[in-house]
Amino acid sequence: MDFSFTDEQQALADKVRAFADDTIAGHAASDDRERTFWSGFFAELGRAGLTGLAIAEEHGGRGLGAVEVGIAVEQLARAEATACYPVLNAALIGGIIGRSGTAEQQQRWLPAVAAGDSVVALVLTEPEHGTDAAAIELRADRDGDGWVLTGTKTSIMLGMHATHGLVFARTGDDGARGVTAFFLPLNRDGITRERLDDLGVRAGGRATLRFDGVRAADDEIVGGVGEGFSGVMRGFDHSRALIAVLAVANAQAALDDALAYARERESFGQVIGKHQGVAFPLVEHVTRVHAARLLAFEALWRADAGLDHRTEANMAKWWAPRVGVDAAHQALLTLGHRGWSDDHPVSRRVRDAIGQEIADGTENATKLVVARELLGREHAP
């Protein structure tokens, strides 16, 4: 049993950390304040190879595994949690196209995703259907030799930034088997976007997208008619573990700031780290964050090893964001009035942490997956 990274993995971590420190971190506060990424952000991610980590080399990517994507997400999140979402989306959607797309579709779409030229969004959630994603109502109706999409999607991360979206629409009867995935340019006639005003992850451009008679072709369907829902659910087993890594990295960065402050700030004639009431809560939260990190990376390692990782990934997804919120909150309390100000990054990290509890499946949704794995579907909720 070896808990360390390989030499190649550690080199990747070092490289991404240097990139994040040099290129990303300095923009984090202004990204949050301006509610958008700085000009050139997506191009820089592409040039650094971060949007092509999980895409096959034959399509312009780096052909790396789930653990390597997790390593990159961890180092990016230490600088700015929101900067991870283009990397997460490229890995998730690139993986779905790589598994379910035709050879022609892969060659047509994946090189631009890998290069960062195509910024991709998962266009799944609707105003009345979030966790119950199989009940989506956006329609795709046959019209001649193509399809016409009509309806509304919301809470689409990167919705204001994305050039392309994997759009899930109802092409058949109620339920999961009636859902089809279309990979579409989001500047197509009939698509309008509205930015959502969010508590955290503000640069991410979460948006509502409206489809008013949007035309799509048969060769823009990924995985066949009626196969869209099963494809995205398989992808979530991987991306949920990545969200867990993001959550613990964001929390660890907040704790690192709190630990540094506890070594310097003085009260009652000594640094505050000398007080048990300061030191012991930090110990507790560092312990929980460490344990959640190990669980998330175990899920990613199992994915790379070809082992069932469904339980571990969903355990990590429900637990790590909760751990992350509590740890970031404790970091803010340790910093006191300094942390309460937007001049300090911990306030942003607390707000961003809350969003990670919702992304890619709520706590109850992921617990349901674990319960069915542990008890069997016939004995579980």
Short mmCIF file of N, CA and C in Angstrom, two decimals, residues 45-207:
data_model
loop_
_atom_site.label_atom_id
_atom_site.label_comp_id
_atom_site.label_asym_id
_atom_site.label_seq_id
_atom_site.Cartn_x
_atom_site.Cartn_y
_atom_site.Cartn_z
N LEU A 45 -5.48 28.23 -19.71
CA LEU A 45 -5.74 26.86 -19.28
C LEU A 45 -5.42 25.88 -20.40
N GLY A 46 -5.83 26.23 -21.62
CA GLY A 46 -5.55 25.35 -22.76
C GLY A 46 -4.07 25.23 -23.04
N ARG A 47 -3.34 26.35 -23.00
CA ARG A 47 -1.90 26.31 -23.27
C ARG A 47 -1.17 25.51 -22.20
N ALA A 48 -1.70 25.51 -20.98
CA ALA A 48 -1.08 24.72 -19.91
C ALA A 48 -1.44 23.25 -19.99
N GLY A 49 -2.29 22.87 -20.94
CA GLY A 49 -2.67 21.47 -21.11
C GLY A 49 -3.71 20.98 -20.12
N LEU A 50 -4.36 21.88 -19.39
CA LEU A 50 -5.25 21.47 -18.31
C LEU A 50 -6.64 21.09 -18.80
N THR A 51 -7.04 21.54 -19.97
CA THR A 51 -8.35 21.15 -20.49
C THR A 51 -8.27 19.85 -21.30
N GLY A 52 -7.06 19.37 -21.52
CA GLY A 52 -6.91 18.13 -22.28
C GLY A 52 -6.34 16.98 -21.48
N LEU A 53 -6.32 17.11 -20.15
CA LEU A 53 -5.69 16.08 -19.32
C LEU A 53 -6.23 14.69 -19.59
N ALA A 54 -7.56 14.55 -19.63
CA ALA A 54 -8.18 13.23 -19.72
C ALA A 54 -8.54 12.82 -21.15
N ILE A 55 -8.25 13.69 -22.11
CA ILE A 55 -8.60 13.40 -23.51
C ILE A 55 -7.44 12.65 -24.16
N ALA A 56 -7.79 11.68 -24.99
CA ALA A 56 -6.78 10.81 -25.61
C ALA A 56 -5.77 11.63 -26.43
N GLU A 57 -4.54 11.15 -26.46
CA GLU A 57 -3.49 11.85 -27.20
C GLU A 57 -3.82 11.97 -28.67
N GLU A 58 -4.50 10.98 -29.23
CA GLU A 58 -4.84 11.02 -30.65
C GLU A 58 -5.80 12.17 -30.97
N HIS A 59 -6.44 12.72 -29.95
CA HIS A 59 -7.35 13.84 -30.15
C HIS A 59 -6.79 15.12 -29.55
N GLY A 60 -5.48 15.17 -29.35
CA GLY A 60 -4.85 16.39 -28.89
C GLY A 60 -4.72 16.54 -27.40
N GLY A 61 -5.17 15.54 -26.63
CA GLY A 61 -5.08 15.61 -25.19
C GLY A 61 -3.81 14.96 -24.66
N ARG A 62 -3.78 14.75 -23.36
CA ARG A 62 -2.59 14.19 -22.72
C ARG A 62 -2.79 12.73 -22.32
N GLY A 63 -4.01 12.23 -22.40
CA GLY A 63 -4.28 10.82 -22.14
C GLY A 63 -3.97 10.38 -20.73
N LEU A 64 -4.14 11.28 -19.76
CA LEU A 64 -3.84 10.96 -18.37
C LEU A 64 -5.06 10.38 -17.67
N GLY A 65 -4.83 9.85 -16.48
CA GLY A 65 -5.89 9.17 -15.75
C GLY A 65 -6.65 10.08 -14.80
N ALA A 66 -7.58 9.47 -14.07
CA ALA A 66 -8.42 10.20 -13.14
C ALA A 66 -7.60 10.81 -12.00
N VAL A 67 -6.61 10.08 -11.51
CA VAL A 67 -5.79 10.61 -10.42
C VAL A 67 -5.07 11.88 -10.87
N GLU A 68 -4.54 11.88 -12.09
CA GLU A 68 -3.84 13.06 -12.59
C GLU A 68 -4.77 14.26 -12.72
N VAL A 69 -6.01 14.02 -13.16
CA VAL A 69 -6.97 15.13 -13.22
C VAL A 69 -7.23 15.65 -11.81
N GLY A 70 -7.35 14.73 -10.84
CA GLY A 70 -7.53 15.14 -9.46
C GLY A 70 -6.36 15.96 -8.94
N ILE A 71 -5.16 15.57 -9.31
CA ILE A 71 -3.96 16.32 -8.90
C ILE A 71 -4.03 17.75 -9.43
N ALA A 72 -4.39 17.89 -10.69
CA ALA A 72 -4.48 19.22 -11.29
C ALA A 72 -5.57 20.06 -10.62
N VAL A 73 -6.72 19.45 -10.37
CA VAL A 73 -7.82 20.16 -9.72
C VAL A 73 -7.40 20.62 -8.33
N GLU A 74 -6.71 19.76 -7.60
CA GLU A 74 -6.28 20.11 -6.25
C GLU A 74 -5.38 21.35 -6.26
N GLN A 75 -4.44 21.39 -7.16
CA GLN A 75 -3.51 22.52 -7.18
C GLN A 75 -4.17 23.79 -7.68
N LEU A 76 -5.06 23.69 -8.64
CA LEU A 76 -5.81 24.87 -9.10
C LEU A 76 -6.70 25.43 -8.00
N ALA A 77 -7.37 24.53 -7.27
CA ALA A 77 -8.32 24.97 -6.25
C ALA A 77 -7.63 25.69 -5.11
N ARG A 78 -6.38 25.36 -4.85
CA ARG A 78 -5.64 26.08 -3.81
C ARG A 78 -5.49 27.56 -4.19
N ALA A 79 -5.44 27.84 -5.48
CA ALA A 79 -5.32 29.22 -5.94
C ALA A 79 -6.69 29.88 -6.11
N GLU A 80 -7.60 29.19 -6.77
CA GLU A 80 -8.96 29.71 -7.00
C GLU A 80 -9.87 28.54 -7.34
N ALA A 81 -10.82 28.25 -6.47
CA ALA A 81 -11.69 27.09 -6.66
C ALA A 81 -12.47 27.17 -7.97
N THR A 82 -12.94 28.36 -8.31
CA THR A 82 -13.78 28.50 -9.50
C THR A 82 -13.01 28.19 -10.78
N ALA A 83 -11.70 28.37 -10.75
CA ALA A 83 -10.89 28.09 -11.94
C ALA A 83 -10.89 26.62 -12.31
N CYS A 84 -11.34 25.76 -11.41
CA CYS A 84 -11.34 24.32 -11.68
C CYS A 84 -12.46 23.89 -12.64
N TYR A 85 -13.53 24.66 -12.71
CA TYR A 85 -14.71 24.16 -13.42
C TYR A 85 -14.49 23.93 -14.92
N PRO A 86 -13.73 24.75 -15.62
CA PRO A 86 -13.45 24.39 -17.03
C PRO A 86 -12.68 23.08 -17.16
N VAL A 87 -11.79 22.80 -16.21
CA VAL A 87 -11.04 21.54 -16.23
C VAL A 87 -11.97 20.37 -15.92
N LEU A 88 -12.83 20.54 -14.91
CA LEU A 88 -13.79 19.49 -14.57
C LEU A 88 -14.73 19.20 -15.74
N ASN A 89 -15.26 20.27 -16.35
CA ASN A 89 -16.20 20.06 -17.45
C ASN A 89 -15.54 19.41 -18.66
N ALA A 90 -14.31 19.81 -18.95
CA ALA A 90 -13.61 19.20 -20.08
C ALA A 90 -13.38 17.72 -19.83
N ALA A 91 -13.04 17.36 -18.58
CA ALA A 91 -12.83 15.94 -18.26
C ALA A 91 -14.14 15.16 -18.33
N LEU A 92 -15.22 15.73 -17.77
CA LEU A 92 -16.51 15.04 -17.76
C LEU A 92 -17.07 14.89 -19.16
N ILE A 93 -17.18 16.00 -19.89
CA ILE A 93 -17.81 15.95 -21.21
C ILE A 93 -16.90 15.28 -22.23
N GLY A 94 -15.59 15.54 -22.11
CA GLY A 94 -14.66 14.82 -22.98
C GLY A 94 -14.74 13.33 -22.78
N GLY A 95 -14.92 12.91 -21.51
CA GLY A 95 -15.05 11.48 -21.23
C GLY A 95 -16.32 10.89 -21.81
N ILE A 96 -17.42 11.63 -21.73
CA ILE A 96 -18.68 11.14 -22.30
C ILE A 96 -18.56 11.01 -23.82
N ILE A 97 -17.98 12.01 -24.47
CA ILE A 97 -17.81 11.93 -25.93
C ILE A 97 -16.83 10.82 -26.28
N GLY A 98 -15.78 10.66 -25.47
CA GLY A 98 -14.80 9.61 -25.73
C GLY A 98 -15.37 8.22 -25.60
N ARG A 99 -16.32 8.04 -24.67
CA ARG A 99 -16.94 6.72 -24.49
C ARG A 99 -18.10 6.48 -25.45
N SER A 100 -18.92 7.51 -25.67
CA SER A 100 -20.19 7.31 -26.36
C SER A 100 -20.25 7.90 -27.76
N GLY A 101 -19.33 8.82 -28.08
CA GLY A 101 -19.36 9.43 -29.40
C GLY A 101 -18.79 8.52 -30.47
N THR A 102 -19.15 8.79 -31.71
CA THR A 102 -18.57 8.05 -32.82
C THR A 102 -17.13 8.51 -33.05
N ALA A 103 -16.39 7.75 -33.81
CA ALA A 103 -15.01 8.13 -34.12
C ALA A 103 -14.97 9.49 -34.82
N GLU A 104 -15.93 9.74 -35.69
CA GLU A 104 -15.98 11.02 -36.40
C GLU A 104 -16.27 12.16 -35.44
N GLN A 105 -17.20 11.96 -34.50
CA GLN A 105 -17.51 12.99 -33.53
C GLN A 105 -16.31 13.30 -32.63
N GLN A 106 -15.62 12.26 -32.21
CA GLN A 106 -14.45 12.45 -31.36
C GLN A 106 -13.39 13.28 -32.09
N GLN A 107 -13.15 12.97 -33.34
CA GLN A 107 -12.14 13.71 -34.10
C GLN A 107 -12.59 15.14 -34.39
N ARG A 108 -13.88 15.34 -34.53
CA ARG A 108 -14.41 16.67 -34.83
C ARG A 108 -14.43 17.58 -33.60
N TRP A 109 -14.74 17.03 -32.43
CA TRP A 109 -14.98 17.87 -31.26
C TRP A 109 -13.86 17.89 -30.24
N LEU A 110 -13.21 16.74 -30.01
CA LEU A 110 -12.31 16.65 -28.86
C LEU A 110 -11.03 17.49 -28.98
N PRO A 111 -10.42 17.63 -30.16
CA PRO A 111 -9.22 18.47 -30.20
C PRO A 111 -9.45 19.90 -29.72
N ALA A 112 -10.59 20.48 -30.06
CA ALA A 112 -10.87 21.85 -29.63
C ALA A 112 -11.13 21.91 -28.12
N VAL A 113 -11.75 20.87 -27.55
CA VAL A 113 -11.95 20.82 -26.10
C VAL A 113 -10.60 20.71 -25.41
N ALA A 114 -9.74 19.82 -25.93
CA ALA A 114 -8.42 19.61 -25.33
C ALA A 114 -7.59 20.88 -25.37
N ALA A 115 -7.68 21.64 -26.44
CA ALA A 115 -6.88 22.86 -26.61
C ALA A 115 -7.43 24.04 -25.82
N GLY A 116 -8.65 23.90 -25.28
CA GLY A 116 -9.28 25.01 -24.59
C GLY A 116 -9.99 25.97 -25.52
N ASP A 117 -10.01 25.65 -26.82
CA ASP A 117 -10.72 26.50 -27.78
C ASP A 117 -12.23 26.37 -27.63
N SER A 118 -12.69 25.16 -27.31
CA SER A 118 -14.09 24.94 -26.99
C SER A 118 -14.24 24.89 -25.48
N VAL A 119 -14.96 25.84 -24.93
CA VAL A 119 -15.28 25.85 -23.49
C VAL A 119 -16.65 25.17 -23.36
N VAL A 120 -16.71 24.09 -22.58
CA VAL A 120 -17.89 23.24 -22.60
C VAL A 120 -18.67 23.31 -21.30
N ALA A 121 -20.00 23.17 -21.44
CA ALA A 121 -20.90 23.19 -20.29
C ALA A 121 -21.80 21.96 -20.35
N LEU A 122 -22.14 21.44 -19.17
CA LEU A 122 -23.10 20.35 -19.05
C LEU A 122 -24.48 20.98 -18.88
N VAL A 123 -25.32 20.84 -19.90
CA VAL A 123 -26.61 21.54 -19.93
C VAL A 123 -27.71 20.53 -19.60
N LEU A 124 -27.87 20.32 -18.28
CA LEU A 124 -28.75 19.26 -17.80
C LEU A 124 -29.88 19.79 -16.92
N THR A 125 -29.56 20.57 -15.90
CA THR A 125 -30.54 21.00 -14.90
C THR A 125 -31.61 21.92 -15.49
N GLU A 126 -32.84 21.77 -14.98
CA GLU A 126 -33.95 22.61 -15.40
C GLU A 126 -34.57 23.29 -14.19
N PRO A 127 -35.39 24.33 -14.41
CA PRO A 127 -35.98 25.04 -13.28
C PRO A 127 -36.75 24.14 -12.31
N GLU A 128 -37.38 23.10 -12.81
CA GLU A 128 -38.16 22.20 -11.94
C GLU A 128 -37.53 20.82 -11.79
N HIS A 129 -36.35 20.63 -12.37
CA HIS A 129 -35.73 19.31 -12.33
C HIS A 129 -34.23 19.45 -12.14
N GLY A 130 -33.78 19.26 -10.92
CA GLY A 130 -32.36 19.28 -10.62
C GLY A 130 -31.88 17.88 -10.31
N THR A 131 -32.09 17.45 -9.06
CA THR A 131 -31.71 16.10 -8.66
C THR A 131 -32.45 15.05 -9.49
N ASP A 132 -33.73 15.29 -9.78
CA ASP A 132 -34.53 14.37 -10.58
C ASP A 132 -34.28 14.65 -12.06
N ALA A 133 -33.03 14.43 -12.47
CA ALA A 133 -32.62 14.82 -13.82
C ALA A 133 -33.30 14.00 -14.90
N ALA A 134 -33.72 12.78 -14.58
CA ALA A 134 -34.37 11.94 -15.58
C ALA A 134 -35.75 12.45 -15.96
N ALA A 135 -36.28 13.43 -15.21
CA ALA A 135 -37.61 13.96 -15.48
C ALA A 135 -37.57 15.23 -16.32
N ILE A 136 -36.46 15.50 -16.98
CA ILE A 136 -36.33 16.75 -17.72
C ILE A 136 -37.43 16.92 -18.77
N GLU A 137 -37.73 18.18 -19.07
CA GLU A 137 -38.84 18.50 -19.95
C GLU A 137 -38.43 19.19 -21.24
N LEU A 138 -37.24 19.74 -21.33
CA LEU A 138 -36.83 20.37 -22.59
C LEU A 138 -37.01 19.36 -23.71
N ARG A 139 -37.73 19.76 -24.74
CA ARG A 139 -38.12 18.84 -25.80
C ARG A 139 -37.17 18.93 -26.99
N ALA A 140 -36.92 17.78 -27.59
CA ALA A 140 -36.29 17.72 -28.91
C ALA A 140 -37.24 16.92 -29.80
N ASP A 141 -37.90 17.60 -30.72
CA ASP A 141 -38.90 16.97 -31.58
C ASP A 141 -38.37 16.80 -32.99
N ARG A 142 -38.69 15.66 -33.58
CA ARG A 142 -38.29 15.39 -34.95
C ARG A 142 -38.89 16.43 -35.89
N ASP A 143 -38.05 16.91 -36.81
CA ASP A 143 -38.52 17.86 -37.81
C ASP A 143 -37.71 17.64 -39.07
N GLY A 144 -38.28 16.93 -40.02
CA GLY A 144 -37.57 16.61 -41.25
C GLY A 144 -36.38 15.72 -40.96
N ASP A 145 -35.19 16.15 -41.40
CA ASP A 145 -34.01 15.33 -41.19
C ASP A 145 -33.23 15.74 -39.94
N GLY A 146 -33.88 16.50 -39.05
CA GLY A 146 -33.19 16.93 -37.83
C GLY A 146 -34.14 17.01 -36.65
N TRP A 147 -33.79 17.86 -35.70
CA TRP A 147 -34.54 18.00 -34.45
C TRP A 147 -34.70 19.49 -34.14
N VAL A 148 -35.76 19.80 -33.37
CA VAL A 148 -35.99 21.16 -32.89
C VAL A 148 -36.10 21.11 -31.37
N LEU A 149 -35.24 21.90 -30.68
CA LEU A 149 -35.19 21.90 -29.22
C LEU A 149 -35.91 23.14 -28.67
N THR A 150 -36.77 22.89 -27.68
CA THR A 150 -37.54 23.96 -27.06
C THR A 150 -37.64 23.72 -25.56
N GLY A 151 -37.29 24.74 -24.78
CA GLY A 151 -37.38 24.62 -23.33
C GLY A 151 -36.30 25.44 -22.64
N THR A 152 -36.17 25.24 -21.33
CA THR A 152 -35.27 26.05 -20.51
C THR A 152 -34.39 25.17 -19.65
N LYS A 153 -33.14 25.54 -19.57
CA LYS A 153 -32.18 24.94 -18.63
C LYS A 153 -31.71 26.03 -17.68
N THR A 154 -31.32 25.63 -16.48
CA THR A 154 -30.83 26.62 -15.53
C THR A 154 -29.73 26.03 -14.66
N SER A 155 -29.09 26.90 -13.89
CA SER A 155 -27.97 26.50 -13.02
C SER A 155 -26.87 25.83 -13.82
N ILE A 156 -26.59 26.36 -15.01
CA ILE A 156 -25.58 25.78 -15.89
C ILE A 156 -24.24 26.44 -15.60
N MET A 157 -23.35 25.70 -14.95
CA MET A 157 -22.02 26.24 -14.65
C MET A 157 -21.27 26.50 -15.96
N LEU A 158 -20.62 27.65 -16.04
CA LEU A 158 -19.95 28.16 -17.23
C LEU A 158 -20.94 28.53 -18.33
N GLY A 159 -22.21 28.61 -17.98
CA GLY A 159 -23.22 28.89 -19.00
C GLY A 159 -23.00 30.18 -19.76
N MET A 160 -22.44 31.20 -19.11
CA MET A 160 -22.18 32.46 -19.79
C MET A 160 -20.88 32.44 -20.59
N HIS A 161 -20.01 31.50 -20.30
CA HIS A 161 -18.71 31.44 -20.96
C HIS A 161 -18.65 30.40 -22.08
N ALA A 162 -19.44 29.35 -21.96
CA ALA A 162 -19.26 28.17 -22.81
C ALA A 162 -19.52 28.46 -24.28
N THR A 163 -18.68 27.89 -25.12
CA THR A 163 -18.92 27.93 -26.57
C THR A 163 -19.78 26.77 -27.03
N HIS A 164 -19.74 25.66 -26.28
CA HIS A 164 -20.49 24.46 -26.63
C HIS A 164 -21.10 23.86 -25.37
N GLY A 165 -22.19 23.13 -25.57
CA GLY A 165 -22.83 22.47 -24.44
C GLY A 165 -23.28 21.07 -24.80
N LEU A 166 -23.20 20.17 -23.83
CA LEU A 166 -23.81 18.85 -23.97
C LEU A 166 -25.21 19.00 -23.41
N VAL A 167 -26.19 19.08 -24.32
CA VAL A 167 -27.56 19.46 -23.97
C VAL A 167 -28.43 18.21 -23.92
N PHE A 168 -29.14 18.05 -22.80
CA PHE A 168 -29.99 16.87 -22.61
C PHE A 168 -31.44 17.24 -22.83
N ALA A 169 -32.09 16.51 -23.73
CA ALA A 169 -33.45 16.83 -24.14
C ALA A 169 -34.30 15.57 -24.19
N ARG A 170 -35.59 15.77 -24.02
CA ARG A 170 -36.52 14.63 -24.07
C ARG A 170 -36.93 14.37 -25.52
N THR A 171 -36.59 13.17 -25.98
CA THR A 171 -36.96 12.76 -27.33
C THR A 171 -37.97 11.63 -27.33
N GLY A 172 -38.28 11.11 -26.13
CA GLY A 172 -39.19 9.98 -26.05
C GLY A 172 -40.09 10.07 -24.84
N ASP A 173 -40.50 8.92 -24.33
CA ASP A 173 -41.43 8.85 -23.22
C ASP A 173 -40.78 9.34 -21.93
N ASP A 174 -41.60 9.43 -20.88
CA ASP A 174 -41.10 9.85 -19.58
C ASP A 174 -40.02 8.90 -19.10
N GLY A 175 -39.10 9.43 -18.29
CA GLY A 175 -38.07 8.59 -17.69
C GLY A 175 -36.74 8.71 -18.39
N ALA A 176 -35.76 7.98 -17.84
CA ALA A 176 -34.38 8.10 -18.31
C ALA A 176 -34.20 7.65 -19.75
N ARG A 177 -34.93 6.65 -20.20
CA ARG A 177 -34.74 6.13 -21.55
C ARG A 177 -35.27 7.05 -22.63
N GLY A 178 -35.94 8.13 -22.23
CA GLY A 178 -36.43 9.07 -23.23
C GLY A 178 -35.57 10.31 -23.36
N VAL A 179 -34.35 10.27 -22.80
CA VAL A 179 -33.47 11.44 -22.81
C VAL A 179 -32.32 11.23 -23.79
N THR A 180 -32.05 12.25 -24.61
CA THR A 180 -30.99 12.19 -25.61
C THR A 180 -30.04 13.36 -25.39
N ALA A 181 -28.74 13.12 -25.62
CA ALA A 181 -27.72 14.17 -25.46
C ALA A 181 -27.32 14.71 -26.83
N PHE A 182 -27.29 16.04 -26.95
CA PHE A 182 -26.84 16.73 -28.16
C PHE A 182 -25.63 17.59 -27.80
N PHE A 183 -24.59 17.55 -28.61
CA PHE A 183 -23.44 18.44 -28.42
C PHE A 183 -23.58 19.57 -29.41
N LEU A 184 -23.84 20.79 -28.88
CA LEU A 184 -24.24 21.90 -29.73
C LEU A 184 -23.41 23.14 -29.46
N PRO A 185 -23.15 23.96 -30.50
CA PRO A 185 -22.61 25.30 -30.26
C PRO A 185 -23.67 26.14 -29.55
N LEU A 186 -23.27 26.89 -28.55
CA LEU A 186 -24.24 27.66 -27.77
C LEU A 186 -24.47 29.06 -28.32
N ASN A 187 -23.86 29.36 -29.48
CA ASN A 187 -24.16 30.62 -30.16
C ASN A 187 -25.18 30.41 -31.28
N ARG A 188 -25.79 29.24 -31.31
CA ARG A 188 -26.75 28.92 -32.37
C ARG A 188 -28.01 29.76 -32.23
N ASP A 189 -28.63 30.07 -33.36
CA ASP A 189 -29.88 30.83 -33.36
C ASP A 189 -30.91 30.17 -32.47
N GLY A 190 -31.58 30.98 -31.65
CA GLY A 190 -32.64 30.47 -30.78
C GLY A 190 -32.20 30.22 -29.35
N ILE A 191 -30.88 30.34 -29.07
CA ILE A 191 -30.38 30.15 -27.70
C ILE A 191 -30.08 31.52 -27.08
N THR A 192 -30.69 31.78 -25.94
CA THR A 192 -30.39 33.00 -25.19
C THR A 192 -29.91 32.62 -23.79
N ARG A 193 -29.10 33.51 -23.19
CA ARG A 193 -28.50 33.22 -21.88
C ARG A 193 -28.78 34.37 -20.92
N GLU A 194 -28.94 34.00 -19.65
CA GLU A 194 -29.14 34.99 -18.59
C GLU A 194 -28.26 34.62 -17.40
N ARG A 195 -27.39 35.52 -17.02
CA ARG A 195 -26.49 35.27 -15.89
C ARG A 195 -27.27 35.20 -14.58
N LEU A 196 -26.88 34.27 -13.71
CA LEU A 196 -27.46 34.17 -12.37
C LEU A 196 -26.54 34.87 -11.37
N ASP A 197 -27.14 35.53 -10.41
CA ASP A 197 -26.39 36.32 -9.42
C ASP A 197 -26.15 35.43 -8.20
N ASP A 198 -24.94 34.92 -8.05
CA ASP A 198 -24.66 33.85 -7.11
C ASP A 198 -23.95 34.31 -5.85
N LEU A 199 -24.12 33.51 -4.79
CA LEU A 199 -23.44 33.74 -3.52
C LEU A 199 -21.95 33.54 -3.65
N GLY A 200 -21.55 32.47 -4.31
CA GLY A 200 -20.14 32.13 -4.48
C GLY A 200 -19.88 31.62 -5.87
N VAL A 201 -18.64 31.19 -6.13
CA VAL A 201 -18.23 30.71 -7.46
C VAL A 201 -18.67 31.72 -8.52
N ARG A 202 -18.47 33.00 -8.21
CA ARG A 202 -19.10 34.06 -9.00
C ARG A 202 -18.52 34.21 -10.40
N ALA A 203 -17.26 33.90 -10.58
CA ALA A 203 -16.67 34.03 -11.91
C ALA A 203 -17.15 32.94 -12.85
N GLY A 204 -17.78 31.90 -12.31
CA GLY A 204 -18.15 30.74 -13.11
C GLY A 204 -19.24 30.97 -14.13
N GLY A 205 -19.93 32.10 -14.04
CA GLY A 205 -20.92 32.42 -15.06
C GLY A 205 -22.08 31.44 -15.11
N ARG A 206 -22.56 31.01 -13.92
CA ARG A 206 -23.73 30.12 -13.89
C ARG A 206 -24.90 30.85 -14.54
N ALA A 207 -25.67 30.13 -15.35
CA ALA A 207 -26.66 30.83 -16.18
C ALA A 207 -27.90 29.99 -16.43
#
